[in-house]
Amino acid sequence: MALASRRGRAFVAWLGHRGGALTIFVLLFVAWEAAVHVFGIKEYLLPPPSKVWSEFWRRHEIVMSGAWVTTQEILAGYALAVVVSIPLALAVAYSRFMENAVYPVIVFLQIVPKIAIAPLFIIWFGFGFTPKLLLVFLLSFFPIVVSSIAGFKSADRDVMDFARTTGAGSLTMFFKIRLPQALPHIFTGLKVGAALAATAAVVAEFVASDRGLGYLLLQYNGQLDTPMVFATIVVLSLIGLVVYYAVEVVERIAIPWHVSQQATAKDATL
Amino acid sequence: MTLRVVRGGAPAAEAPATAPDGARAYVELAGVAKTYRRDGRQTHALERVDLAIRAGEFLAIVGPSGCGKSTLLRLVAGLHLPTSGETRVAGRIVDRPQTDLGIVFQSPVLLDWRTALANVLVQVELRGLDPRAYRERALNLLAQVGLKDFADRYPHELSGGMRQRVAIARALIHDAPLLLMDEPFGALDAQTREEMRLDLEALWLATRKTVLFITHSIDEAVLLADRVVVMSPRPGRIERIIDVGLPRPRGLPARRAPEFVQAAELITGIFLARGVLHGAGGETTQDQNP
């Protein structure tokens, strides 16, 4: 009974939460559409949402094929970042040598504005897929590696002392304590990295490419085809959103205890 | 006779530090000192401590923060090694982390991703034992610490006191003869503390483990322990060892017993003399005295 009513209240709270955001979104689009018509704003400055939609629908095949190219760059670069950064974070967290030698380098390189390196990648790797993949990798890599290192090092002293009194081996301790304890940090990095991946792919395409959403965006911009510029931005945002939520879904499956813990903390502050 | 001749020639006058005749010492510290070095600076955490804890004894150590009482507990657990002197548990020299014990810290240090039951069972899992074999026992222990209906709850769904109860059950699941408690009730509110104290006494009376209990509360030490070791601040030294003659179970009324008042006042007096407590009476922890 108590549980049912608690769930019920949680659902109503959720509806109130999301419902509000949804309403505001709808109102925003309505106001946008109305403002364009009422004030007679020129289409190349600000097209109404209806025009964006109709133009997109007319030429959706071009946009979608561009989206597919960009998605591939995002996924490949992001996957590479995950595969490289988590083992590297492990090595830095557990090897004194790696910590002394590699960690300062990571911290220093993190300060370099990664986007500024994009033109260099063109010189080195040409106009194809590789420089895009590398820029996505570079931007996603740092948040993942830095927060994973923090995660692997986060083990509380008392927890580790308790574990030492059980005589457990270091492998057992890693899988039973250190890894689960690091996962929330790792997922924070994974989410930041996912959000940056789409940005990186578009910037790389801006610099030099003959396909992808970044390329299309520049084309439409040059032709003052503003409705298509908007349509491309929306598609790009949706890709970013899907990637981000995919990571969040994995997080919910991997560490449900952490997600519900945050939910409880939020409820407590409400 | 368990009086030991200690390296460095401890005077026989320190006899109260060792267990009296006939009783077997389960934990022995002989001339144990601990110095931390950091950035070329030395901190003397403990200075030449001689102490023996009898098997089945409940021994409390009370002292101000910085008196090295937590260091002492970690030395017994083998989590720290002494700079000089030696520690023995069950007759064996402690030269590495000890595993034949249960340990409880001030914070419950539960694993957030495990239920209360799974947190108790992690003790046996880390020891490479089959948790299924201990499930029944874990549930019984949780019931004994008052968490019968909370076995499937996660730490964030439990109150501070309940979490500490899980930590106590975790320290008991493998039935080790020694229980080390480092200010286990220090983070709890006064009423929860009192409840926890009563439950701990009952639990101890049922199991009769050897307990080393660290606290900064004079009341708690006197009400729980067979003997109270009073420590003075930096460098940590044993100031006095007091026998508490209160009958068991002590429960709530023990606070009004003359033995309690006497022992608590004795310790308060020592702290006042050492500058640990200041000012006029009435602002010590003995506010409930008649």
Tab-separated table of N, CA, C and O in Angstrom, chain A residues 6 156-169 172-173 175-182 256-258 260-262 264-265, chain B residues 74 77-80 97-103 105-107 109-114 119 122-123 125-127 153-154 156-157 170 174:
chain	number	residue	atom	x	y	z
A	6	ARG	N	3.566	5.523	-2.887
A	6	ARG	CA	4.838	6.216	-3.119
A	6	ARG	C	5.133	6.259	-4.615
A	6	ARG	O	5.501	7.290	-5.158
A	156	ASP	N	37.281	4.805	-0.872
A	156	ASP	CA	37.385	5.319	0.481
A	156	ASP	C	38.416	4.517	1.285
A	156	ASP	O	38.500	3.306	1.148
A	157	ARG	N	39.209	5.208	2.122
A	157	ARG	CA	40.263	4.526	2.863
A	157	ARG	C	39.689	3.455	3.790
A	157	ARG	O	40.221	2.345	3.878
A	158	ASP	N	38.603	3.779	4.477
A	158	ASP	CA	38.029	2.809	5.406
A	158	ASP	C	37.484	1.583	4.689
A	158	ASP	O	37.600	0.461	5.187
A	159	VAL	N	36.887	1.794	3.518
A	159	VAL	CA	36.383	0.641	2.751
A	159	VAL	C	37.543	-0.279	2.385
A	159	VAL	O	37.457	-1.498	2.539
A	160	MET	N	38.647	0.342	1.935
A	160	MET	CA	39.783	-0.480	1.542
A	160	MET	C	40.398	-1.161	2.767
A	160	MET	O	40.826	-2.314	2.679
A	161	ASP	N	40.412	-0.458	3.900
A	161	ASP	CA	40.923	-1.082	5.131
A	161	ASP	C	40.061	-2.269	5.534
A	161	ASP	O	40.571	-3.322	5.915
A	162	PHE	N	38.747	-2.069	5.433
A	162	PHE	CA	37.857	-3.197	5.729
A	162	PHE	C	38.184	-4.376	4.810
A	162	PHE	O	38.325	-5.510	5.260
A	163	ALA	N	38.348	-4.066	3.513
A	163	ALA	CA	38.619	-5.134	2.540
A	163	ALA	C	39.934	-5.840	2.868
A	163	ALA	O	40.053	-7.057	2.716
A	164	ARG	N	40.914	-5.068	3.346
A	164	ARG	CA	42.205	-5.694	3.672
A	164	ARG	C	42.072	-6.668	4.837
A	164	ARG	O	42.800	-7.660	4.898
A	165	THR	N	41.143	-6.393	5.757
A	165	THR	CA	40.967	-7.324	6.881
A	165	THR	C	40.253	-8.609	6.460
A	165	THR	O	40.076	-9.498	7.280
A	166	THR	N	39.808	-8.678	5.203
A	166	THR	CA	39.209	-9.931	4.746
A	166	THR	C	40.234	-10.801	4.041
A	166	THR	O	39.956	-11.950	3.718
A	167	GLY	N	41.419	-10.232	3.801
A	167	GLY	CA	42.460	-11.002	3.130
A	167	GLY	C	42.188	-11.213	1.644
A	167	GLY	O	42.791	-12.062	1.008
A	168	ALA	N	41.268	-10.426	1.087
A	168	ALA	CA	40.916	-10.593	-0.329
A	168	ALA	C	42.092	-10.208	-1.223
A	168	ALA	O	42.845	-9.294	-0.909
A	169	GLY	N	42.219	-10.885	-2.345
A	169	GLY	CA	43.258	-10.561	-3.319
A	169	GLY	C	42.902	-9.288	-4.057
A	169	GLY	O	41.756	-8.831	-4.016
A	172	THR	N	40.010	-9.640	-6.660
A	172	THR	CA	38.696	-9.705	-6.007
A	172	THR	C	38.271	-8.312	-5.551
A	172	THR	O	37.141	-7.886	-5.758
A	173	MET	N	39.220	-7.587	-4.913
A	173	MET	CA	38.913	-6.246	-4.428
A	173	MET	C	38.522	-5.334	-5.577
A	173	MET	O	37.620	-4.513	-5.454
A	175	PHE	N	37.127	-6.144	-8.555
A	175	PHE	CA	35.810	-6.409	-9.134
A	175	PHE	C	34.683	-6.216	-8.131
A	175	PHE	O	33.573	-5.865	-8.508
A	176	LYS	N	34.954	-6.446	-6.840
A	176	LYS	CA	33.874	-6.337	-5.863
A	176	LYS	C	33.741	-4.919	-5.306
A	176	LYS	O	32.671	-4.532	-4.851
A	177	ILE	N	34.832	-4.156	-5.315
A	177	ILE	CA	34.772	-2.842	-4.680
A	177	ILE	C	35.189	-1.713	-5.606
A	177	ILE	O	34.408	-0.807	-5.886
A	178	ARG	N	36.404	-1.754	-6.110
A	178	ARG	CA	36.926	-0.591	-6.830
A	178	ARG	C	36.163	-0.300	-8.116
A	178	ARG	O	35.838	0.846	-8.399
A	179	LEU	N	35.897	-1.340	-8.898
A	179	LEU	CA	35.214	-1.108	-10.178
A	179	LEU	C	33.797	-0.567	-9.976
A	179	LEU	O	33.455	0.474	-10.535
A	180	PRO	N	32.961	-1.243	-9.150
A	180	PRO	CA	31.623	-0.671	-8.961
A	180	PRO	C	31.670	0.758	-8.397
A	180	PRO	O	30.848	1.585	-8.753
A	181	GLN	N	32.652	1.018	-7.533
A	181	GLN	CA	32.757	2.348	-6.945
A	181	GLN	C	33.158	3.392	-8.004
A	181	GLN	O	32.790	4.555	-7.896
A	182	ALA	N	33.899	2.942	-9.023
A	182	ALA	CA	34.358	3.875	-10.051
A	182	ALA	C	33.278	4.141	-11.101
A	182	ALA	O	33.299	5.176	-11.765
A	256	PRO	N	22.031	0.691	-11.539
A	256	PRO	CA	20.701	1.166	-11.109
A	256	PRO	C	20.731	1.742	-9.702
A	256	PRO	O	20.011	2.688	-9.395
A	257	TRP	N	21.601	1.185	-8.845
A	257	TRP	CA	21.691	1.659	-7.459
A	257	TRP	C	22.092	3.120	-7.394
A	257	TRP	O	21.631	3.873	-6.552
A	258	HIS	N	22.950	3.533	-8.317
A	258	HIS	CA	23.421	4.916	-8.288
A	258	HIS	C	22.337	5.864	-8.772
A	258	HIS	O	22.104	6.911	-8.189
A	260	SER	N	19.080	5.400	-8.697
A	260	SER	CA	17.990	5.536	-7.734
A	260	SER	C	18.442	6.318	-6.510
A	260	SER	O	17.662	7.012	-5.872
A	261	GLN	N	19.746	6.222	-6.213
A	261	GLN	CA	20.290	6.990	-5.098
A	261	GLN	C	20.151	8.488	-5.369
A	261	GLN	O	19.750	9.259	-4.516
A	262	GLN	N	20.477	8.856	-6.617
A	262	GLN	CA	20.346	10.261	-6.988
A	262	GLN	C	18.895	10.693	-6.929
A	262	GLN	O	18.592	11.790	-6.488
A	264	THR	N	16.580	9.516	-5.002
A	264	THR	CA	16.212	9.694	-3.601
A	264	THR	C	16.725	11.019	-3.079
A	264	THR	O	16.016	11.751	-2.390
A	265	ALA	N	17.957	11.343	-3.443
A	265	ALA	CA	18.544	12.599	-2.971
A	265	ALA	C	17.735	13.777	-3.495
A	265	ALA	O	17.487	14.752	-2.789
B	74	ARG	N	44.259	0.478	14.541
B	74	ARG	CA	44.803	0.051	13.258
B	74	ARG	C	46.066	-0.806	13.441
B	74	ARG	O	46.356	-1.674	12.611
B	77	ALA	N	44.847	-4.234	14.177
B	77	ALA	CA	44.317	-4.863	12.950
B	77	ALA	C	45.429	-5.172	11.955
B	77	ALA	O	45.190	-5.863	10.964
B	78	GLY	N	46.628	-4.636	12.201
B	78	GLY	CA	47.718	-4.847	11.250
B	78	GLY	C	47.591	-3.958	10.024
B	78	GLY	O	48.293	-4.156	9.030
B	79	LEU	N	46.700	-2.972	10.078
B	79	LEU	CA	46.554	-2.033	8.963
B	79	LEU	C	47.697	-1.024	8.981
B	79	LEU	O	48.066	-0.469	7.962
B	80	HIS	N	48.239	-0.762	10.166
B	80	HIS	CA	49.488	-0.021	10.322
B	80	HIS	C	50.462	-0.936	11.044
B	80	HIS	O	50.043	-1.820	11.788
B	97	PRO	N	47.987	-7.120	7.586
B	97	PRO	CA	46.577	-6.988	7.970
B	97	PRO	C	46.026	-8.303	8.500
B	97	PRO	O	46.223	-9.358	7.901
B	98	GLN	N	45.364	-8.229	9.634
B	98	GLN	CA	44.805	-9.407	10.264
B	98	GLN	C	43.448	-9.719	9.654
B	98	GLN	O	42.696	-8.808	9.302
B	99	THR	N	43.153	-11.008	9.530
B	99	THR	CA	41.880	-11.364	8.917
B	99	THR	C	40.935	-12.032	9.913
B	99	THR	O	39.748	-12.180	9.628
B	100	ASP	N	41.464	-12.417	11.077
B	100	ASP	CA	40.616	-13.131	12.030
B	100	ASP	C	39.921	-12.141	12.958
B	100	ASP	O	39.978	-12.269	14.182
B	101	LEU	N	39.283	-11.133	12.359
B	101	LEU	CA	38.603	-10.119	13.153
B	101	LEU	C	37.500	-9.465	12.335
B	101	LEU	O	37.439	-9.606	11.127
B	102	GLY	N	36.638	-8.761	13.065
B	102	GLY	CA	35.625	-7.929	12.401
B	102	GLY	C	35.914	-6.501	12.763
B	102	GLY	O	36.392	-6.217	13.865
B	103	ILE	N	35.671	-5.583	11.830
B	103	ILE	CA	36.029	-4.198	12.089
B	103	ILE	C	34.857	-3.280	11.732
B	103	ILE	O	34.143	-3.507	10.754
B	105	PHE	N	33.959	0.948	11.520
B	105	PHE	CA	34.510	2.301	11.573
B	105	PHE	C	33.429	3.304	11.964
B	105	PHE	O	32.257	2.956	12.085
B	106	GLN	N	33.853	4.564	12.110
B	106	GLN	CA	32.879	5.607	12.459
B	106	GLN	C	31.825	5.771	11.361
B	106	GLN	O	30.647	5.929	11.636
B	107	SER	N	32.292	5.738	10.094
B	107	SER	CA	31.305	5.737	9.011
B	107	SER	C	31.062	4.284	8.638
B	107	SER	O	31.969	3.461	8.702
B	109	VAL	N	30.751	2.709	5.978
B	109	VAL	CA	31.429	2.236	4.760
B	109	VAL	C	30.759	1.015	4.139
B	109	VAL	O	31.386	-0.011	3.905
B	110	LEU	N	29.465	1.173	3.853
B	110	LEU	CA	28.760	0.118	3.131
B	110	LEU	C	28.979	0.330	1.638
B	110	LEU	O	29.349	1.421	1.209
B	111	LEU	N	28.735	-0.710	0.874
B	111	LEU	CA	28.846	-0.599	-0.578
B	111	LEU	C	27.462	-0.200	-1.109
B	111	LEU	O	26.480	-0.905	-0.902
B	112	ASP	N	27.421	0.964	-1.775
B	112	ASP	CA	26.143	1.557	-2.191
B	112	ASP	C	25.337	0.668	-3.117
B	112	ASP	O	24.136	0.820	-3.231
B	113	TRP	N	26.019	-0.227	-3.844
B	113	TRP	CA	25.341	-1.016	-4.860
B	113	TRP	C	24.834	-2.335	-4.311
B	113	TRP	O	24.366	-3.182	-5.051
B	114	ARG	N	24.959	-2.522	-2.990
B	114	ARG	CA	24.503	-3.767	-2.412
B	114	ARG	C	23.418	-3.512	-1.372
B	114	ARG	O	23.481	-2.523	-0.652
B	119	ASN	N	25.469	-6.507	1.694
B	119	ASN	CA	26.566	-5.824	2.364
B	119	ASN	C	27.127	-6.655	3.514
B	119	ASN	O	28.318	-6.611	3.796
B	122	VAL	N	29.174	-9.498	1.872
B	122	VAL	CA	30.410	-9.164	1.158
B	122	VAL	C	31.624	-9.603	1.983
B	122	VAL	O	32.661	-9.984	1.441
B	123	GLN	N	31.445	-9.602	3.292
B	123	GLN	CA	32.510	-10.076	4.181
B	123	GLN	C	32.954	-11.493	3.807
B	123	GLN	O	34.153	-11.753	3.674
B	125	GLU	N	32.144	-13.090	0.961
B	125	GLU	CA	32.520	-13.150	-0.453
B	125	GLU	C	33.983	-12.760	-0.646
B	125	GLU	O	34.716	-13.393	-1.389
B	126	LEU	N	34.403	-11.688	0.033
B	126	LEU	CA	35.786	-11.243	-0.098
B	126	LEU	C	36.745	-12.284	0.461
B	126	LEU	O	37.915	-12.319	0.100
B	127	ARG	N	36.251	-13.117	1.357
B	127	ARG	CA	37.086	-14.179	1.910
B	127	ARG	C	37.078	-15.424	1.039
B	127	ARG	O	37.641	-16.456	1.410
B	153	ARG	N	16.972	-3.628	1.531
B	153	ARG	CA	17.088	-2.187	1.277
B	153	ARG	C	18.524	-1.809	0.959
B	153	ARG	O	19.470	-2.424	1.455
B	154	TYR	N	18.650	-0.778	0.140
B	154	TYR	CA	19.981	-0.261	-0.188
B	154	TYR	C	20.402	0.776	0.853
B	154	TYR	O	19.543	1.380	1.502
B	156	HIS	N	21.237	3.813	0.777
B	156	HIS	CA	20.646	5.153	0.749
B	156	HIS	C	19.196	5.160	1.223
B	156	HIS	O	18.614	6.226	1.415
B	157	GLU	N	18.636	3.966	1.404
B	157	GLU	CA	17.267	3.896	1.923
B	157	GLU	C	17.242	3.710	3.442
B	157	GLU	O	16.179	3.591	4.028
B	170	ARG	N	27.929	-7.026	9.538
B	170	ARG	CA	28.981	-7.431	8.611
B	170	ARG	C	30.253	-7.835	9.356
B	170	ARG	O	30.993	-8.711	8.916
B	174	HIS	N	31.254	-13.591	9.998
B	174	HIS	CA	32.226	-14.678	9.868
B	174	HIS	C	32.677	-15.192	11.227
B	174	HIS	O	33.590	-16.010	11.306
